[in-house]
mmCIF file of C-alpha atoms in Angstrom:
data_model
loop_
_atom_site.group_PDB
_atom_site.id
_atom_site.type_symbol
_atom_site.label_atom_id
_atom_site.label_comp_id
_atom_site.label_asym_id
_atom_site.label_seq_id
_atom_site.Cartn_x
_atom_site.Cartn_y
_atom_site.Cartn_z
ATOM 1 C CA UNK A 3 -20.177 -121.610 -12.263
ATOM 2 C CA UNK A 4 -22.891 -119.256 -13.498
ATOM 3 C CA UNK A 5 -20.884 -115.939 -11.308
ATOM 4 C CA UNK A 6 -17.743 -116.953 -13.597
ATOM 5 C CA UNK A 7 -19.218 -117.019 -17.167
ATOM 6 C CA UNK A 8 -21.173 -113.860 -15.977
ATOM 7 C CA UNK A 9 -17.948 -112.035 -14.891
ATOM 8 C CA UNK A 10 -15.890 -113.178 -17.829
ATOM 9 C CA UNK A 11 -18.625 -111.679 -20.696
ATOM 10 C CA UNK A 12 -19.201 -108.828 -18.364
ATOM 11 C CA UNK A 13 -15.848 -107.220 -18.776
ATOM 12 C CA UNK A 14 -14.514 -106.596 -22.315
ATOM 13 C CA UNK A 15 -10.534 -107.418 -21.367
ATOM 14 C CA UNK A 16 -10.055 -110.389 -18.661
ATOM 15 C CA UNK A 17 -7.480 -113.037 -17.276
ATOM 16 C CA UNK A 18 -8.128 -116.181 -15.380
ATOM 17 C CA UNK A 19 -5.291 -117.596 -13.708
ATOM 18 C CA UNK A 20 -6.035 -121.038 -12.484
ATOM 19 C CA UNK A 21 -3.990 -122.998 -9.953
ATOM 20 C CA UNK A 22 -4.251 -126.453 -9.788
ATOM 21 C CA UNK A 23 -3.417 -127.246 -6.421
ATOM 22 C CA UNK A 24 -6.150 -128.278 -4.355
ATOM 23 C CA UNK A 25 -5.518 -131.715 -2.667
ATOM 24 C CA UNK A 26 -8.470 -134.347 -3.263
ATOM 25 C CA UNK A 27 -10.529 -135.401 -0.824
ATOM 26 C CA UNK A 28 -9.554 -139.122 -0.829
ATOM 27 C CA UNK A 29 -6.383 -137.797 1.226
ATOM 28 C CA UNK A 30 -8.399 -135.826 4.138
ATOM 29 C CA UNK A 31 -10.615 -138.448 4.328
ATOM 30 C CA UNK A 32 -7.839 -141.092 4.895
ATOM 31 C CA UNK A 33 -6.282 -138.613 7.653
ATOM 32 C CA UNK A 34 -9.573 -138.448 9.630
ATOM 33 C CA UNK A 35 -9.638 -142.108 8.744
ATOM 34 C CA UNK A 36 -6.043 -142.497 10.705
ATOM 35 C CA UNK A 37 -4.863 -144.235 7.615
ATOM 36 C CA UNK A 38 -2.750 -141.164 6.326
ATOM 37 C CA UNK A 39 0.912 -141.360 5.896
ATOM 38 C CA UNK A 40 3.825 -139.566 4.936
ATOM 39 C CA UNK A 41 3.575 -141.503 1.332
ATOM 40 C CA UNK A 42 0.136 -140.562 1.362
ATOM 41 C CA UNK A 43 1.600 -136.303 0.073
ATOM 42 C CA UNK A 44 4.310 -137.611 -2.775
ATOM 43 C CA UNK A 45 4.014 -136.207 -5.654
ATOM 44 C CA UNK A 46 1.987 -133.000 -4.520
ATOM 45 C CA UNK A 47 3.127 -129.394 -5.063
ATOM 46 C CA UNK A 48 3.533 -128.146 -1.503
ATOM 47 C CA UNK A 49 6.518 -130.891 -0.823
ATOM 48 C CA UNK A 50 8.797 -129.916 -3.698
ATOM 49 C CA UNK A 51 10.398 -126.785 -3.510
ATOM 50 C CA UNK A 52 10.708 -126.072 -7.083
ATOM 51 C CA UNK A 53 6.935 -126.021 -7.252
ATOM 52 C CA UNK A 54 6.521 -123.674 -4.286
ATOM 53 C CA UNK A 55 9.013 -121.128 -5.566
ATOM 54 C CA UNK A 56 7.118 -121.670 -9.370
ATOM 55 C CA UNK A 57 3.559 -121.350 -7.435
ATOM 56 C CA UNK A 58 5.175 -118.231 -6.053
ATOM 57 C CA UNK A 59 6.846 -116.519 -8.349
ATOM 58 C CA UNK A 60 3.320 -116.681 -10.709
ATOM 59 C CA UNK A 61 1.054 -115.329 -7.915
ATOM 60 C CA UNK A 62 3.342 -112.109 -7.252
ATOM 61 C CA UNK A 63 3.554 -111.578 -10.956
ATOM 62 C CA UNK A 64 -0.301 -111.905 -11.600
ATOM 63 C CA UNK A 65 -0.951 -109.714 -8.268
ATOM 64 C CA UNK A 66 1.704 -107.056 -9.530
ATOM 65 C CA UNK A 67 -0.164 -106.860 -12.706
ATOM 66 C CA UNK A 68 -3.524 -107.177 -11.255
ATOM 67 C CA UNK A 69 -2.571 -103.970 -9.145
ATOM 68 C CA UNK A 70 -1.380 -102.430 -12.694
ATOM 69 C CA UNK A 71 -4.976 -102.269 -13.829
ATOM 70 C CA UNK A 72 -7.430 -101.662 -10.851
ATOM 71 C CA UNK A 73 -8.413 -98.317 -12.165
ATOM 72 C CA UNK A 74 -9.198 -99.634 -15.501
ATOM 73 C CA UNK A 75 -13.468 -100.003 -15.649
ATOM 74 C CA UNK A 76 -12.889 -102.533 -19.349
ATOM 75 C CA UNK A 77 -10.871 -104.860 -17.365
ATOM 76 C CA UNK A 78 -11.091 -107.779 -15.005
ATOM 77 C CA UNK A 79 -9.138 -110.474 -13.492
ATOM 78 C CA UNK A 80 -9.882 -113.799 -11.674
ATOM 79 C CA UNK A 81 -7.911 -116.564 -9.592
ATOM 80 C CA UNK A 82 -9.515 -120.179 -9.913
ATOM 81 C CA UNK A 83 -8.391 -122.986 -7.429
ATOM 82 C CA UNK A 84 -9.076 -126.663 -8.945
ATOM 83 C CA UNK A 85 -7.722 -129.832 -7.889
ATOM 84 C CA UNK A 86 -4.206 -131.200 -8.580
ATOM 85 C CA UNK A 87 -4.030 -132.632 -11.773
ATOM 86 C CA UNK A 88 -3.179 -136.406 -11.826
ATOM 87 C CA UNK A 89 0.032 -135.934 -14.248
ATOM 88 C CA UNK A 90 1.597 -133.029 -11.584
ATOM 89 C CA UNK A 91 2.919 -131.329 -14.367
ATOM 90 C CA UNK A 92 0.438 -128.321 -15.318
ATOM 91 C CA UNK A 93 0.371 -126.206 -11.884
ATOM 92 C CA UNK A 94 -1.199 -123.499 -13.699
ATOM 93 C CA UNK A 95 -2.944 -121.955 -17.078
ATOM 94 C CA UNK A 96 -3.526 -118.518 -17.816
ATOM 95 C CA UNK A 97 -6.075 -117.714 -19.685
ATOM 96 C CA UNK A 98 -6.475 -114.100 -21.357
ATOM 97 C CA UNK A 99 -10.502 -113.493 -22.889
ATOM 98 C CA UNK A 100 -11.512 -110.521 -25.192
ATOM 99 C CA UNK A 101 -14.960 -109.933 -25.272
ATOM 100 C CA UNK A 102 -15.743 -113.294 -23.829
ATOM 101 C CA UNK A 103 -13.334 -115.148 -26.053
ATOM 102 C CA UNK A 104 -10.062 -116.762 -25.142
ATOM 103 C CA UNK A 105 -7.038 -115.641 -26.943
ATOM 104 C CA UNK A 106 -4.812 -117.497 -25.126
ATOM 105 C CA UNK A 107 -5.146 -120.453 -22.869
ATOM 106 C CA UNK A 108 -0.683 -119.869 -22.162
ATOM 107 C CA UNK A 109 -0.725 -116.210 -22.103
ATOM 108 C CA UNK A 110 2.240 -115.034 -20.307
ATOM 109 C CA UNK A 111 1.796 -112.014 -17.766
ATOM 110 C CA UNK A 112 4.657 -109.442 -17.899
ATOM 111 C CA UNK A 113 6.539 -108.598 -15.171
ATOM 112 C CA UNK A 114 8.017 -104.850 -14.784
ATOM 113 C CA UNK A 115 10.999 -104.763 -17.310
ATOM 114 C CA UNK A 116 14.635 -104.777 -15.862
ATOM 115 C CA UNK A 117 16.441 -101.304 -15.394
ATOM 116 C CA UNK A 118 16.649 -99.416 -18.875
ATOM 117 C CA UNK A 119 19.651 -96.646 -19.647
ATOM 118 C CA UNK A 120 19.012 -93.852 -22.103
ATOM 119 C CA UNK A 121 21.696 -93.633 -24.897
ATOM 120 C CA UNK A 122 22.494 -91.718 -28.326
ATOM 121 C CA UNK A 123 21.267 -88.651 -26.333
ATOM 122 C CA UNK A 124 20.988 -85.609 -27.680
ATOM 123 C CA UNK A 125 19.893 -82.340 -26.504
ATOM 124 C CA UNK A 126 15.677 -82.825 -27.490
ATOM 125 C CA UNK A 127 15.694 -87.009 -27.748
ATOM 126 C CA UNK A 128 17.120 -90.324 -26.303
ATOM 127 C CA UNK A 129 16.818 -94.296 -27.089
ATOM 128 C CA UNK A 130 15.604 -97.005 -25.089
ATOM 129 C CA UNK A 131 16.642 -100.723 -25.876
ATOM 130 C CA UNK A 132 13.727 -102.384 -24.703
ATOM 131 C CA UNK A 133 13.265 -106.222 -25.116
ATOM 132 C CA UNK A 134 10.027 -108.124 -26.139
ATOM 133 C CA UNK A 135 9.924 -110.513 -23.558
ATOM 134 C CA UNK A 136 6.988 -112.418 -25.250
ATOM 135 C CA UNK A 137 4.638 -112.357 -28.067
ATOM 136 C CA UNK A 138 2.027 -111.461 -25.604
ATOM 137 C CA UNK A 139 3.757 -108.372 -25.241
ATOM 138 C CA UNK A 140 2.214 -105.375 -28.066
ATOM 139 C CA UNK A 141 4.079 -102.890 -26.905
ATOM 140 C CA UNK A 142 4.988 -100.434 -24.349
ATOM 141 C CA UNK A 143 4.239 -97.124 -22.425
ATOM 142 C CA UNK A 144 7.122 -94.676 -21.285
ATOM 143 C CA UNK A 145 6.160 -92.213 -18.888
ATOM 144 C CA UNK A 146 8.066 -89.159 -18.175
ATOM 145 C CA UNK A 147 8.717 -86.670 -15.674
ATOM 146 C CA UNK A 148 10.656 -83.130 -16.353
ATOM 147 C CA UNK A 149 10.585 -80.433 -13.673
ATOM 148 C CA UNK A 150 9.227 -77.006 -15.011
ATOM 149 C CA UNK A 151 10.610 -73.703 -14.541
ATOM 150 C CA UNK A 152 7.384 -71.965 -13.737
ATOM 151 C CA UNK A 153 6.579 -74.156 -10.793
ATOM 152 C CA UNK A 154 8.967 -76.129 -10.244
ATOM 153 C CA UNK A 155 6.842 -78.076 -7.589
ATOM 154 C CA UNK A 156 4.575 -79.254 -10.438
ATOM 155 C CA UNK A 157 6.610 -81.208 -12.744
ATOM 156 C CA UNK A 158 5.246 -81.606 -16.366
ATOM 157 C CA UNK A 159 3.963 -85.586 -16.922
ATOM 158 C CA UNK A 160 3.609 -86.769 -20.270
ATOM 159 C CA UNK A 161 3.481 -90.528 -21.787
ATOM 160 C CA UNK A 162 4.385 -92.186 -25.079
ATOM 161 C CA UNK A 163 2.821 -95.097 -26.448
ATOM 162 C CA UNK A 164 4.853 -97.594 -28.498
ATOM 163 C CA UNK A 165 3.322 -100.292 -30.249
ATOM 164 C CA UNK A 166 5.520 -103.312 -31.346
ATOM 165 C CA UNK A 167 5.455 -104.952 -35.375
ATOM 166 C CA UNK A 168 4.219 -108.217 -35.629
ATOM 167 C CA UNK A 169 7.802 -108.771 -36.807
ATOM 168 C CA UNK A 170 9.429 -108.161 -33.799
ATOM 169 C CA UNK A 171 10.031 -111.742 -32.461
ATOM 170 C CA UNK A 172 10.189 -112.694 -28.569
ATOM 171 C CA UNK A 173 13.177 -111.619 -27.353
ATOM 172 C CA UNK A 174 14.176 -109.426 -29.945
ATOM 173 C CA UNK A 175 15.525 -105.743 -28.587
ATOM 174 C CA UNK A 176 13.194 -102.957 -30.104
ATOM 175 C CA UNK A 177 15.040 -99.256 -30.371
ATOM 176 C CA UNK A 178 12.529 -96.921 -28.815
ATOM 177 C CA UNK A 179 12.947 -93.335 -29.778
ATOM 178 C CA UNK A 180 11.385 -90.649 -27.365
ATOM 179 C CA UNK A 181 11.892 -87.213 -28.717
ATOM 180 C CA UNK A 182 10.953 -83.533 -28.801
ATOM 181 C CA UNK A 183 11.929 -83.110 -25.457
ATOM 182 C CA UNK A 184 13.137 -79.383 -24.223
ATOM 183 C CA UNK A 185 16.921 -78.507 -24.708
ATOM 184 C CA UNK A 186 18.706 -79.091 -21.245
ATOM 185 C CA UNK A 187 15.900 -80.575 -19.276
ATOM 186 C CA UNK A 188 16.311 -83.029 -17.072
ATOM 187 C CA UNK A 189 13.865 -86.042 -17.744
ATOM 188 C CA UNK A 190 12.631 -89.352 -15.461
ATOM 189 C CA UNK A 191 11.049 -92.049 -16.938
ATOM 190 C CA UNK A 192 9.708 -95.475 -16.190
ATOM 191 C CA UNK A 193 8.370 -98.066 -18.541
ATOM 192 C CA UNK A 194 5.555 -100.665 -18.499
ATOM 193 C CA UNK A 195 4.854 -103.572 -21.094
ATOM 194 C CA UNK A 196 1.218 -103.371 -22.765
ATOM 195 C CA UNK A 197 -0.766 -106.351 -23.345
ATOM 196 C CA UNK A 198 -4.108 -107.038 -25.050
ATOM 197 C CA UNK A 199 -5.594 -107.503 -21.790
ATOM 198 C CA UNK A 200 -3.747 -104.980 -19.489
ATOM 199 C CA UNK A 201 -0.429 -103.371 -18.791
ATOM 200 C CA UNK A 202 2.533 -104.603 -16.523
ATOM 201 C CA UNK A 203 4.139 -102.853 -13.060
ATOM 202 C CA UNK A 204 6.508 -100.221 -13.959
ATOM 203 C CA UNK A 205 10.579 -100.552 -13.921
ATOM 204 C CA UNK A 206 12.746 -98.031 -12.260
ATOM 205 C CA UNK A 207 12.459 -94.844 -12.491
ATOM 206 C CA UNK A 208 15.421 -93.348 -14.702
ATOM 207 C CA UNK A 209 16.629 -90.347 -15.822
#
């Protein structure tokens, strides 16, 4: 429609996740037509389990990530019903747009990585093993949290950046580094994958 091409070239970063799950209309017309039957549903996705806990698993990912960016003005992110494709295979495509062209019609939204544990600590740095869990994946964002002693009620906040090599394959573990931290200071920190198109829902907090 002419509201979807305008919304996709109006932001500069978007994502268009498209379910395919619509039921034609051959099948409510043969149900007002009395001429439905239990045969008449095989093969769709709402009578195999696998494909409601697939259908589910991508909408509270895409939600979670959708939430992620709702304070970024650059960015915006669509859901598209469409029919059922004949084949029953494809019960979704997400599509990721710069600038009004696709980079991806497969791109892979991040979920919030698993719990992360600080290690070769020293008294002003520790490392993070964090895994690329896609190429779609460019990097990450650690935030941190360290109480102050002037005012101890206002903690200092502070985030690092990390941006992955085009090296690092999918699944490969990355060593993140976060240093120049205060000596004996006690630290939280969270972390969130970055994308072209948006960043994913924070893990645990950590110290």
């Amino acid at each position: 429609s002419a509201n979807y091409v305008e919304y996709i070239f109006k932001k500069e970063k978007n994502i268009v996740l498209e379910l395919n799950v619509l039921t034609p209309t051959s099948l409510t017309e043969a149900f007002l037509a009395h001429e439905w039957t239990t045969d008449s549903e095989d093969g769709f996705w709402f009578n195999k389990i696998e494909d409601n806990a697939e259908i589910g698993e991508v909408l509270r990912t895409f939600k979670a990530f959708v939430i992620e960016n709702l304070d970024m003005e650059d960015r915006g992110y669509l859901m598209k019903l469409s029919p059922q494709l004949s084949d029953y295979d494809r019960l979704h495509t997400t599509t990721a747009y710069i600038k009004g062209k696709i980079i991806s019609n497969q791109f892979e939204v991040p979920s919030s990585p698993p719990d992360l544990q600080a290690h070769d600590t020293s008294h002003s740095a520790f490392t993070l093993d964090i895994v690329r869990p896609s190429e779609f994946v460019t990097g990450c964002l650690v935030a941190l949290t360290s109480p102050t002693t002037a005012n101890p009620d206002s903690p200092a906040e502070w985030e690092v950046f990390v941006y992955f090599s085009l090296d690092d394959d999918e699944g490969e573990v990355i060593e993140v580094r976060i240093e120049n931290l205060k000596p004996s200071s006690t630290v939280t920190f969270n972390v969130r994958y970055l994308t072209e198109v948006g960043r994913g829902p924070a893990s645990n907090d950590n110290v």
